[in-house]
Short mmCIF file of C-alpha atoms in Angstrom, two decimals:
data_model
loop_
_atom_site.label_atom_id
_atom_site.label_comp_id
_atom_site.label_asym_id
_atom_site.label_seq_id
_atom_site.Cartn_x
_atom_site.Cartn_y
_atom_site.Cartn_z
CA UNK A 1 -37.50 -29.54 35.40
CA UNK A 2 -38.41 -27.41 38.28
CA UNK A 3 -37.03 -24.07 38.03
CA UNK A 4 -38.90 -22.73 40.91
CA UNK A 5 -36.86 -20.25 43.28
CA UNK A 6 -37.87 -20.33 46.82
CA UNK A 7 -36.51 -16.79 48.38
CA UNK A 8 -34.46 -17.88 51.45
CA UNK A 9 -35.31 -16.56 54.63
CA UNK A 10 -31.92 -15.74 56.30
CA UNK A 11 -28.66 -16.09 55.31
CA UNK A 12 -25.89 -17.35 57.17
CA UNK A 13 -22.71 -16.25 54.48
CA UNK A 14 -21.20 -12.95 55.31
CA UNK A 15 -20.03 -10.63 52.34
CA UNK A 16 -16.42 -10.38 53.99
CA UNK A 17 -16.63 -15.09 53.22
CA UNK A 18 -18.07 -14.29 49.70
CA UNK A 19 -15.06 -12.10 48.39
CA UNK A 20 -11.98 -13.73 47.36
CA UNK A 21 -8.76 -13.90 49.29
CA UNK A 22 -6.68 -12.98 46.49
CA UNK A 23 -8.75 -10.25 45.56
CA UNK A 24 -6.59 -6.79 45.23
CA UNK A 25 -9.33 -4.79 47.15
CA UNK A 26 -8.38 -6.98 50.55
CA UNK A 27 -5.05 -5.40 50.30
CA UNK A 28 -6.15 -2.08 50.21
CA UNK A 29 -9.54 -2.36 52.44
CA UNK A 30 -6.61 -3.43 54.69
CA UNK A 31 -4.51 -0.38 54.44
CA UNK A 32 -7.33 2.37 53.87
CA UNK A 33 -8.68 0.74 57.54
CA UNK A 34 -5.54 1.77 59.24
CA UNK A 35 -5.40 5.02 57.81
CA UNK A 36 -9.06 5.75 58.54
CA UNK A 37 -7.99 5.31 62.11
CA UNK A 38 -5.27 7.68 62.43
CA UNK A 39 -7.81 10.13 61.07
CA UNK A 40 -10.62 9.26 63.77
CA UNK A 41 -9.37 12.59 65.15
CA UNK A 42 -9.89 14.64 62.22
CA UNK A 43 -13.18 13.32 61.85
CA UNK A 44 -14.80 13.42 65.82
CA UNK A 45 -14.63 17.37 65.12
CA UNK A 46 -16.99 17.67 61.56
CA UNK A 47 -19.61 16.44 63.28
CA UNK A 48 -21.90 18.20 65.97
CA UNK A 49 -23.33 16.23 69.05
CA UNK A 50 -27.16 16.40 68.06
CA UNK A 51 -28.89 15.87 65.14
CA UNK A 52 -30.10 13.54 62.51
CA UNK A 53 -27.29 11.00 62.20
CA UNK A 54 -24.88 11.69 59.20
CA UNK A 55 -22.62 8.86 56.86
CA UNK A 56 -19.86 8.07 58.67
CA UNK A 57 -17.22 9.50 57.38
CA UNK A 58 -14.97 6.57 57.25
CA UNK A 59 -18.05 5.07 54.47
CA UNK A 60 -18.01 8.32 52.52
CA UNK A 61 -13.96 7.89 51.92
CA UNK A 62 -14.29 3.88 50.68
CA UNK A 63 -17.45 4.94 48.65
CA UNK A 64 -15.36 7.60 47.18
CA UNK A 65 -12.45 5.19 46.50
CA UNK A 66 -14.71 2.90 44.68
CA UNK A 67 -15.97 5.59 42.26
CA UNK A 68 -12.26 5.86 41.36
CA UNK A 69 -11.24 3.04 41.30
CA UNK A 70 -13.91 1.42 38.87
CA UNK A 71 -14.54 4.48 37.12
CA UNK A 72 -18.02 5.24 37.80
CA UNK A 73 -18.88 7.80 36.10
CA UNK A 74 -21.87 9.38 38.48
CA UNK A 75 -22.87 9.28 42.29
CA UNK A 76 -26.37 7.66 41.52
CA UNK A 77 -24.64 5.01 39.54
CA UNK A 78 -22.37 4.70 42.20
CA UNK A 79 -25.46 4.19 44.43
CA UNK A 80 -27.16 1.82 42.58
CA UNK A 81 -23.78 -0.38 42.48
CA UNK A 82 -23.71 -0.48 46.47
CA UNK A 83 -27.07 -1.38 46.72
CA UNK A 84 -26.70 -5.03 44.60
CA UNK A 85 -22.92 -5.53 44.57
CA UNK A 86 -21.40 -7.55 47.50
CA UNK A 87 -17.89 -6.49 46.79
CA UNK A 88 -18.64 -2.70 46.92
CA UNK A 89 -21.22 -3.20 50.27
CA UNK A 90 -18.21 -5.22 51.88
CA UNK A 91 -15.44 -2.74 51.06
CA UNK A 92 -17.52 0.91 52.39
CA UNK A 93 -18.60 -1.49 55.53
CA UNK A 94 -22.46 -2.14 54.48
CA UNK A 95 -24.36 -5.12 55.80
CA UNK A 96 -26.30 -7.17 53.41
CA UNK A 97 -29.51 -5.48 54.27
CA UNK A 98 -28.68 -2.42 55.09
CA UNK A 99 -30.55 0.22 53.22
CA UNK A 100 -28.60 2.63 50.69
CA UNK A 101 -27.53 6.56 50.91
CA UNK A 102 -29.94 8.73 48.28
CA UNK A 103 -27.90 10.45 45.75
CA UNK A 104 -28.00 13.41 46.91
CA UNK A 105 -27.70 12.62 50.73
CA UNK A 106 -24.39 10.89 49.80
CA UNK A 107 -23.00 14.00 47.47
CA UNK A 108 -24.29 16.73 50.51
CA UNK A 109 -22.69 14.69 53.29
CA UNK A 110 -19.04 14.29 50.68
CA UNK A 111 -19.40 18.11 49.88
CA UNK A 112 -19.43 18.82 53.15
CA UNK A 113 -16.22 15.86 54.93
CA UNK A 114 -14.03 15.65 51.61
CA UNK A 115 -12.71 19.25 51.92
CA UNK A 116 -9.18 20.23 51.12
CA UNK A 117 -7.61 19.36 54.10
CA UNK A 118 -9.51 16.14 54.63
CA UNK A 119 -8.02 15.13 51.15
CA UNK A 120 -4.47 16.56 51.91
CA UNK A 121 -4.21 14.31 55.59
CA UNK A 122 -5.58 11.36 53.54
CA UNK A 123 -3.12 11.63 50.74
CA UNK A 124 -0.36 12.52 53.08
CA UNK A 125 -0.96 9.56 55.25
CA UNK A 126 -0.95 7.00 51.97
CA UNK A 127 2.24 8.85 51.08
CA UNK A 128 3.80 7.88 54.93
CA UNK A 129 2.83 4.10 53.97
CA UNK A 130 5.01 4.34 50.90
CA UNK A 131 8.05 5.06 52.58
CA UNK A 132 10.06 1.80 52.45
CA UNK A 133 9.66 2.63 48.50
CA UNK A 134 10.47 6.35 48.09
CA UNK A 135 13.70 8.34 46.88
CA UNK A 136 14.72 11.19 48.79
CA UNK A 137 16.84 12.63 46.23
CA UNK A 138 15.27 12.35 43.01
CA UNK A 139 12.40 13.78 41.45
CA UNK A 140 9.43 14.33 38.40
CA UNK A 141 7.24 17.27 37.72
CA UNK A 142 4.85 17.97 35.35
CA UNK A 143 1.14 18.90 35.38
CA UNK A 144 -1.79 18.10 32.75
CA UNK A 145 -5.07 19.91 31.70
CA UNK A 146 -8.36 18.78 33.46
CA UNK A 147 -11.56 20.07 31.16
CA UNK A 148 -13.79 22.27 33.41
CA UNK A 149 -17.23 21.16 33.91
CA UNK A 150 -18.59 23.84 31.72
CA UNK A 151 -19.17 24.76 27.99
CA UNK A 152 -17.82 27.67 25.79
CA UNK A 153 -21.13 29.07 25.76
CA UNK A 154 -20.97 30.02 29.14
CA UNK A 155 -17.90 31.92 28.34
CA UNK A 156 -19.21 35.51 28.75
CA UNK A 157 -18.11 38.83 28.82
CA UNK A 158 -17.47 40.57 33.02
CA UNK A 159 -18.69 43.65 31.85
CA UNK A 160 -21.98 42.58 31.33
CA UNK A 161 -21.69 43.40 27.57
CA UNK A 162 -23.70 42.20 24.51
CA UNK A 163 -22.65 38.82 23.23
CA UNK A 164 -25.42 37.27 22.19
CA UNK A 165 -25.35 35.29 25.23
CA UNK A 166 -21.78 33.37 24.62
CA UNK A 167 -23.87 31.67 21.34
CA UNK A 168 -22.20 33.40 18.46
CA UNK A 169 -18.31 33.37 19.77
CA UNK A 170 -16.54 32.25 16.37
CA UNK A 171 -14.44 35.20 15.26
CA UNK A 172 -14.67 37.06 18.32
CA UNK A 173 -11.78 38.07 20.54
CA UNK A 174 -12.16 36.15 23.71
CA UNK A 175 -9.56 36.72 26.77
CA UNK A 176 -9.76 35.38 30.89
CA UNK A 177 -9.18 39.29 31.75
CA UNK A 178 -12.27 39.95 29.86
CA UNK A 179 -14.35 37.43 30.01
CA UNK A 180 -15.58 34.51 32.26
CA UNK A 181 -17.62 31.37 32.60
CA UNK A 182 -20.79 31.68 34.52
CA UNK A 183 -21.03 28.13 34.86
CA UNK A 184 -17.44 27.70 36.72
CA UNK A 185 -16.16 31.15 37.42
CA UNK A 186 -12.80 29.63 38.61
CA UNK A 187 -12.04 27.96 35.14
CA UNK A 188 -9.86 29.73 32.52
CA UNK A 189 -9.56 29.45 28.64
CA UNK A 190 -6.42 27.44 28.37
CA UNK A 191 -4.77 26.27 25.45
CA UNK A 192 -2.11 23.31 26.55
CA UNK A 193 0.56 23.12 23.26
CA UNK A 194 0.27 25.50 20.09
CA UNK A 195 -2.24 24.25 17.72
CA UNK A 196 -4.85 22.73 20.25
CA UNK A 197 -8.09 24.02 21.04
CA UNK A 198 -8.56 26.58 23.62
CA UNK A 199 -10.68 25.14 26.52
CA UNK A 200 -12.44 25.62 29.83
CA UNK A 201 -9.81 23.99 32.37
CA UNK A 202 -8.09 23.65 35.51
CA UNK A 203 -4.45 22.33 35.92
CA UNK A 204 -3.74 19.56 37.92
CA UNK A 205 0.35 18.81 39.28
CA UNK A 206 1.87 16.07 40.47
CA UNK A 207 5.55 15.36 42.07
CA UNK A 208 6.67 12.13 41.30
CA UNK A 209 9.74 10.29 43.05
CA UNK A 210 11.97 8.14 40.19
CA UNK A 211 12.62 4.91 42.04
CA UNK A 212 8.78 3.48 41.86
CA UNK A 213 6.81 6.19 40.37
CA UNK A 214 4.60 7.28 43.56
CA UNK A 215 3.03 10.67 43.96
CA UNK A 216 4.81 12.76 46.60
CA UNK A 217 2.92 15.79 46.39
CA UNK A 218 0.02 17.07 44.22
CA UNK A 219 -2.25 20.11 43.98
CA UNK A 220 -4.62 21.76 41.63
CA UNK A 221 -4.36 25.20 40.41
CA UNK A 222 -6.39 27.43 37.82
CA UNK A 223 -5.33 26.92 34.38
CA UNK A 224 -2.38 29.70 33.52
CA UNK A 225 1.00 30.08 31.90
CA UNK A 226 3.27 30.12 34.64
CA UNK A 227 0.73 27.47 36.82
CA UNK A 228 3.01 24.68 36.07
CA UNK A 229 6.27 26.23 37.27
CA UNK A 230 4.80 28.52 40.50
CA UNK A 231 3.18 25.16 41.50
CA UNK A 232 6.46 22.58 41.10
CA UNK A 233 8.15 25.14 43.42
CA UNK A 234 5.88 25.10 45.91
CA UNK A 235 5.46 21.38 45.41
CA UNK A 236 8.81 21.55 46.13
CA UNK A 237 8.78 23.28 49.08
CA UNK A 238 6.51 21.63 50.80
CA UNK A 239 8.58 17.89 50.53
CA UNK A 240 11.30 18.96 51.38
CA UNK A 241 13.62 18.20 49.16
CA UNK A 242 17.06 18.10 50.46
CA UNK A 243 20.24 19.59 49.26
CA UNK A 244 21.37 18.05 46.32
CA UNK A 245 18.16 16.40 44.94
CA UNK A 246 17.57 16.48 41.23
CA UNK A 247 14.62 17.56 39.41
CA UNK A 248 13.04 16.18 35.96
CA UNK A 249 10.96 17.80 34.15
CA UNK A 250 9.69 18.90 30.35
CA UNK A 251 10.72 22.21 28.08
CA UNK A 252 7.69 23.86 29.46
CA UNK A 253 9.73 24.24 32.63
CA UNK A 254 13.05 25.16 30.83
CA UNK A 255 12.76 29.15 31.71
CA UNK A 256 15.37 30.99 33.54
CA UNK A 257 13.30 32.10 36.48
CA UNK A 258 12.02 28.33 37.39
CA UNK A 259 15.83 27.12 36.81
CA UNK A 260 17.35 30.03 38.97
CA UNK A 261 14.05 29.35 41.83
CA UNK A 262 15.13 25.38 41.84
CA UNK A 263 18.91 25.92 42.58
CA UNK A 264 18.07 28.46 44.94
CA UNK A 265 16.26 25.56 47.26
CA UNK A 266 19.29 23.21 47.25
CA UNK A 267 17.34 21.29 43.90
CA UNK A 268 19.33 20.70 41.04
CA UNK A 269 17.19 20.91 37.50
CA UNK A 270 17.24 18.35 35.21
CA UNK A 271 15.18 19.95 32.58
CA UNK A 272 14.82 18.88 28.95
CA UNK A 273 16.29 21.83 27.00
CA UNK A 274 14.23 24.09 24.88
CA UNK A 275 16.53 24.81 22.69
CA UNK A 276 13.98 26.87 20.05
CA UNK A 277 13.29 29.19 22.46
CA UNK A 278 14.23 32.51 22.10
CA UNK A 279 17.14 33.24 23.87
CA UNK A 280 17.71 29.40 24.25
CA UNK A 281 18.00 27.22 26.74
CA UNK A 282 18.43 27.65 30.79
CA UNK A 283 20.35 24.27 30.61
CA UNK A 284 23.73 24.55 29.77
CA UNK A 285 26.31 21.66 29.91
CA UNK A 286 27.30 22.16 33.22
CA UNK A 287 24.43 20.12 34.11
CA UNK A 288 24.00 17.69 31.15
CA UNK A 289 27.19 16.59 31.04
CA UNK A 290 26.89 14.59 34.54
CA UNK A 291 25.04 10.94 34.18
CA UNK A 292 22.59 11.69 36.44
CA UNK A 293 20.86 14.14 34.16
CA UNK A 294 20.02 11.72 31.15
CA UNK A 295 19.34 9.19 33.99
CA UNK A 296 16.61 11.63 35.19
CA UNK A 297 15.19 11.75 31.38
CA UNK A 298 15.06 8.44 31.02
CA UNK A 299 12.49 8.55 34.20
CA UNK A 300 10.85 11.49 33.93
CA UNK A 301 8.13 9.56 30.98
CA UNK A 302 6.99 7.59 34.02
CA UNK A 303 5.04 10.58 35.43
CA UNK A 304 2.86 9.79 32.05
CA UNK A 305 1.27 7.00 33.72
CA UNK A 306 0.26 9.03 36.74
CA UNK A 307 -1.54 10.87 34.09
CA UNK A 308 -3.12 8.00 32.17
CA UNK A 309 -4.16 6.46 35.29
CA UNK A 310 -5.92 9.44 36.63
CA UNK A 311 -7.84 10.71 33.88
CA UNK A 312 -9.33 7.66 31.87
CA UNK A 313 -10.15 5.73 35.43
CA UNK A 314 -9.93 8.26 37.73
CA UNK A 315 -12.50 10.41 36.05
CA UNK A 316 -10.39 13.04 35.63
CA UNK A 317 -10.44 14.03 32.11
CA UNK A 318 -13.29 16.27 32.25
CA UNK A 319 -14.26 16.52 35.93
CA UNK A 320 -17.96 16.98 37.04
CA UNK A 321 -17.37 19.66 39.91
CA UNK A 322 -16.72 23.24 39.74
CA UNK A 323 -14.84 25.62 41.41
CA UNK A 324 -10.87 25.21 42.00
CA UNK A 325 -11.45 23.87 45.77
CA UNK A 326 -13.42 20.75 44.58
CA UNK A 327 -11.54 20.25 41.36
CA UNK A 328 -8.19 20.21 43.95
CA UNK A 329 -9.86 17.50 46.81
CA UNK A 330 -11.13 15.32 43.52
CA UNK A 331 -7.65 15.95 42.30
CA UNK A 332 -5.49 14.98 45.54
CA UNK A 333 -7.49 12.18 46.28
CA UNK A 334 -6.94 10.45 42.92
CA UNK A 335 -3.66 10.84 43.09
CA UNK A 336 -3.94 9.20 46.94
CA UNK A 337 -6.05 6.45 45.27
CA UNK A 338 -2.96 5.78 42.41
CA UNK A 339 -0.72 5.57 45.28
CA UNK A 340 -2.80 2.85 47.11
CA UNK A 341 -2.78 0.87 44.18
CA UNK A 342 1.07 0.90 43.65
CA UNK A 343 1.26 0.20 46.99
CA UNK A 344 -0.59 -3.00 47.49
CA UNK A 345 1.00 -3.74 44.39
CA UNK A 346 4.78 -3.45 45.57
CA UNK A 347 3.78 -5.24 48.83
CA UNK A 348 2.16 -8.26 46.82
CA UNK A 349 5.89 -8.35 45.36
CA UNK A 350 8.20 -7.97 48.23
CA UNK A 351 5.54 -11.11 49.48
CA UNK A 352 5.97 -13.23 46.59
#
């Protein structure tokens, strides 16, 4: 037969009439939208009044969300996805022939809109959405190591000393006050349990509420032993959490200081008990004996799957930017990104 293939001229379907209306991206092009417009504001001021036109920065955030949500591993490949797939070019806004962001316009332009406090409004604003599904009274923390984009070669000495470079480090004595990476200054050696490998990493923390396992609050911090505990109080803090909330969280939190900082802000701690470590526990049965406190065990695995979301397909296993401000925006707006996806989730229910 003829196989001949004629290229069309124009074309009269939109990409909006190609994708599906049951796909799950609808639901949350449809809430990032609304969101993007309460930030309008934010965004009027990044910009100056002359000059070569930049991406809009509502295009940067959806391009962004993409990445995360299908896991693409690189901004080029990212790029090369917009430019031939109609569901990615109808979620960031793109017309069918409009021409695609280089590389490294679209990282320079991100570097520059996704700071810190772009991220923070962004996640804050998904959190305000989630509302109708949030506790006010009970509470997860825990945090989880995220590999630093840099190798234990670059591990070197401050001093300037002889190390052969950071080649030859097997057998050597190698501390954060004494050394440093000069690939990410802002990572530290870390080693997460006892009998793991010491690596190159940042922390990252999220506070969960128990009644649908949404993200309240998150942050990234530089990888040290009290991180985890300095940042759930301040995690804290910032909520709000009323009088009388409870608190879940591991053994690595069971210490005397952290359970003595919680009660002092009105938060009762329903930490698992280390009960191996010297000088025992910090929970005695004046708290385990209630039902609320095994009730806050039995929720406090869910945090998990914050985690396993966010590192496999959020890309945040070994992150590919350095320095603890970039590592904390990535961070923050993964976790905004899980919470969209609960979301439009728990609204597809309460629909059906």
């Amino acid at each position: 037969g003829d196989d001949r293939q004629p290229a069309a001229l124009f074309s009269y379907v939109s990409p909006d009439a190609r994708v599906p209306a049951d796909h799950p991206l609808r639901a949350i092009r449809a809430l990032v939208d609304g969101l993007l417009r309460e930030m309008s504001p934010d965004f009027d001021g990044l910009y100056a009044a002359v000059g070569r036109p930049s991406i809009p920065p509502e295009r940067l955030l959806r391009a962004q969300l993409l990445q995360v949500f299908y896991s693409i591993r690189s901004e080029r490949l990212l790029m090369e996805q917009l430019d031939y797939n109609i569901l990615f070019r109808w979620f960031v806004g793109l017309e069918m022939d409009e021409p695609i962001w280089a590389p490294t316009v679209f990282t320079k332009n991100r570097d520059r809109v996704l700071t810190h406090m772009v991220a923070q409004r962004f996640f804050q604003l998904v959190v305000a959405q989630a509302e109708p599904w949030l506790s006010d009274e009970h509470f997860t923390v825990d945090g989880t190591l995220i590999e630093a984009w840099a190798g234990h070669k670059s591990f070197q000495r401050k001093d300037g000393g002889s190390d052969d470079d950071g080649r030859h480090f097997h057998g050597q004595t190698r501390t954060n006050d004494t050394h440093a990476s000069k690939t990410d200054p802002d990572a530290r050696l870390y080693r997460k349990s006892n009998g793991t490998e010491a690596r190159l990493a940042y922390l990252g923390h999220v506070l969960m509420e128990n009644r649908h396992g949404l993200v309240v609050q998150a942050m990234a911090t530089q990888a040290t032993g009290t991180a985890e505990r300095d940042a759930a109080v301040q995690m804290l803090q910032a909520h709000g959490v009323p009088d009388g909330g409870t608190l879940g969280a591991d053994k690595a939190y069971d210490t005397h200081d952290f359970v003595a900082r919680t009660r002092a802000l009105g938060v009762t701690p329903h930490v698992s008990q280390n009960v191996k470590r010297s000088g025992g526990s910090a929970i005695d049965a004046r708290t385990t004996r209630h039902a609320g406190y095994a009730l806050s065990q039995s929720c406090r695995p869910r945090v998990e799957r914050v985690f396993g979301w966010l590192k496999p397909i959020g890309g945040l296993r070994k992150v590919k930017l350095r320095g603890l401000a970039h590592v904390e925006w990535l961070f923050v707006f993964a976790c905004a990104a899980f919470n969209l996806k609960r979301i439009a989730n728990l609204r597809a229910g309460v629909a059906a």
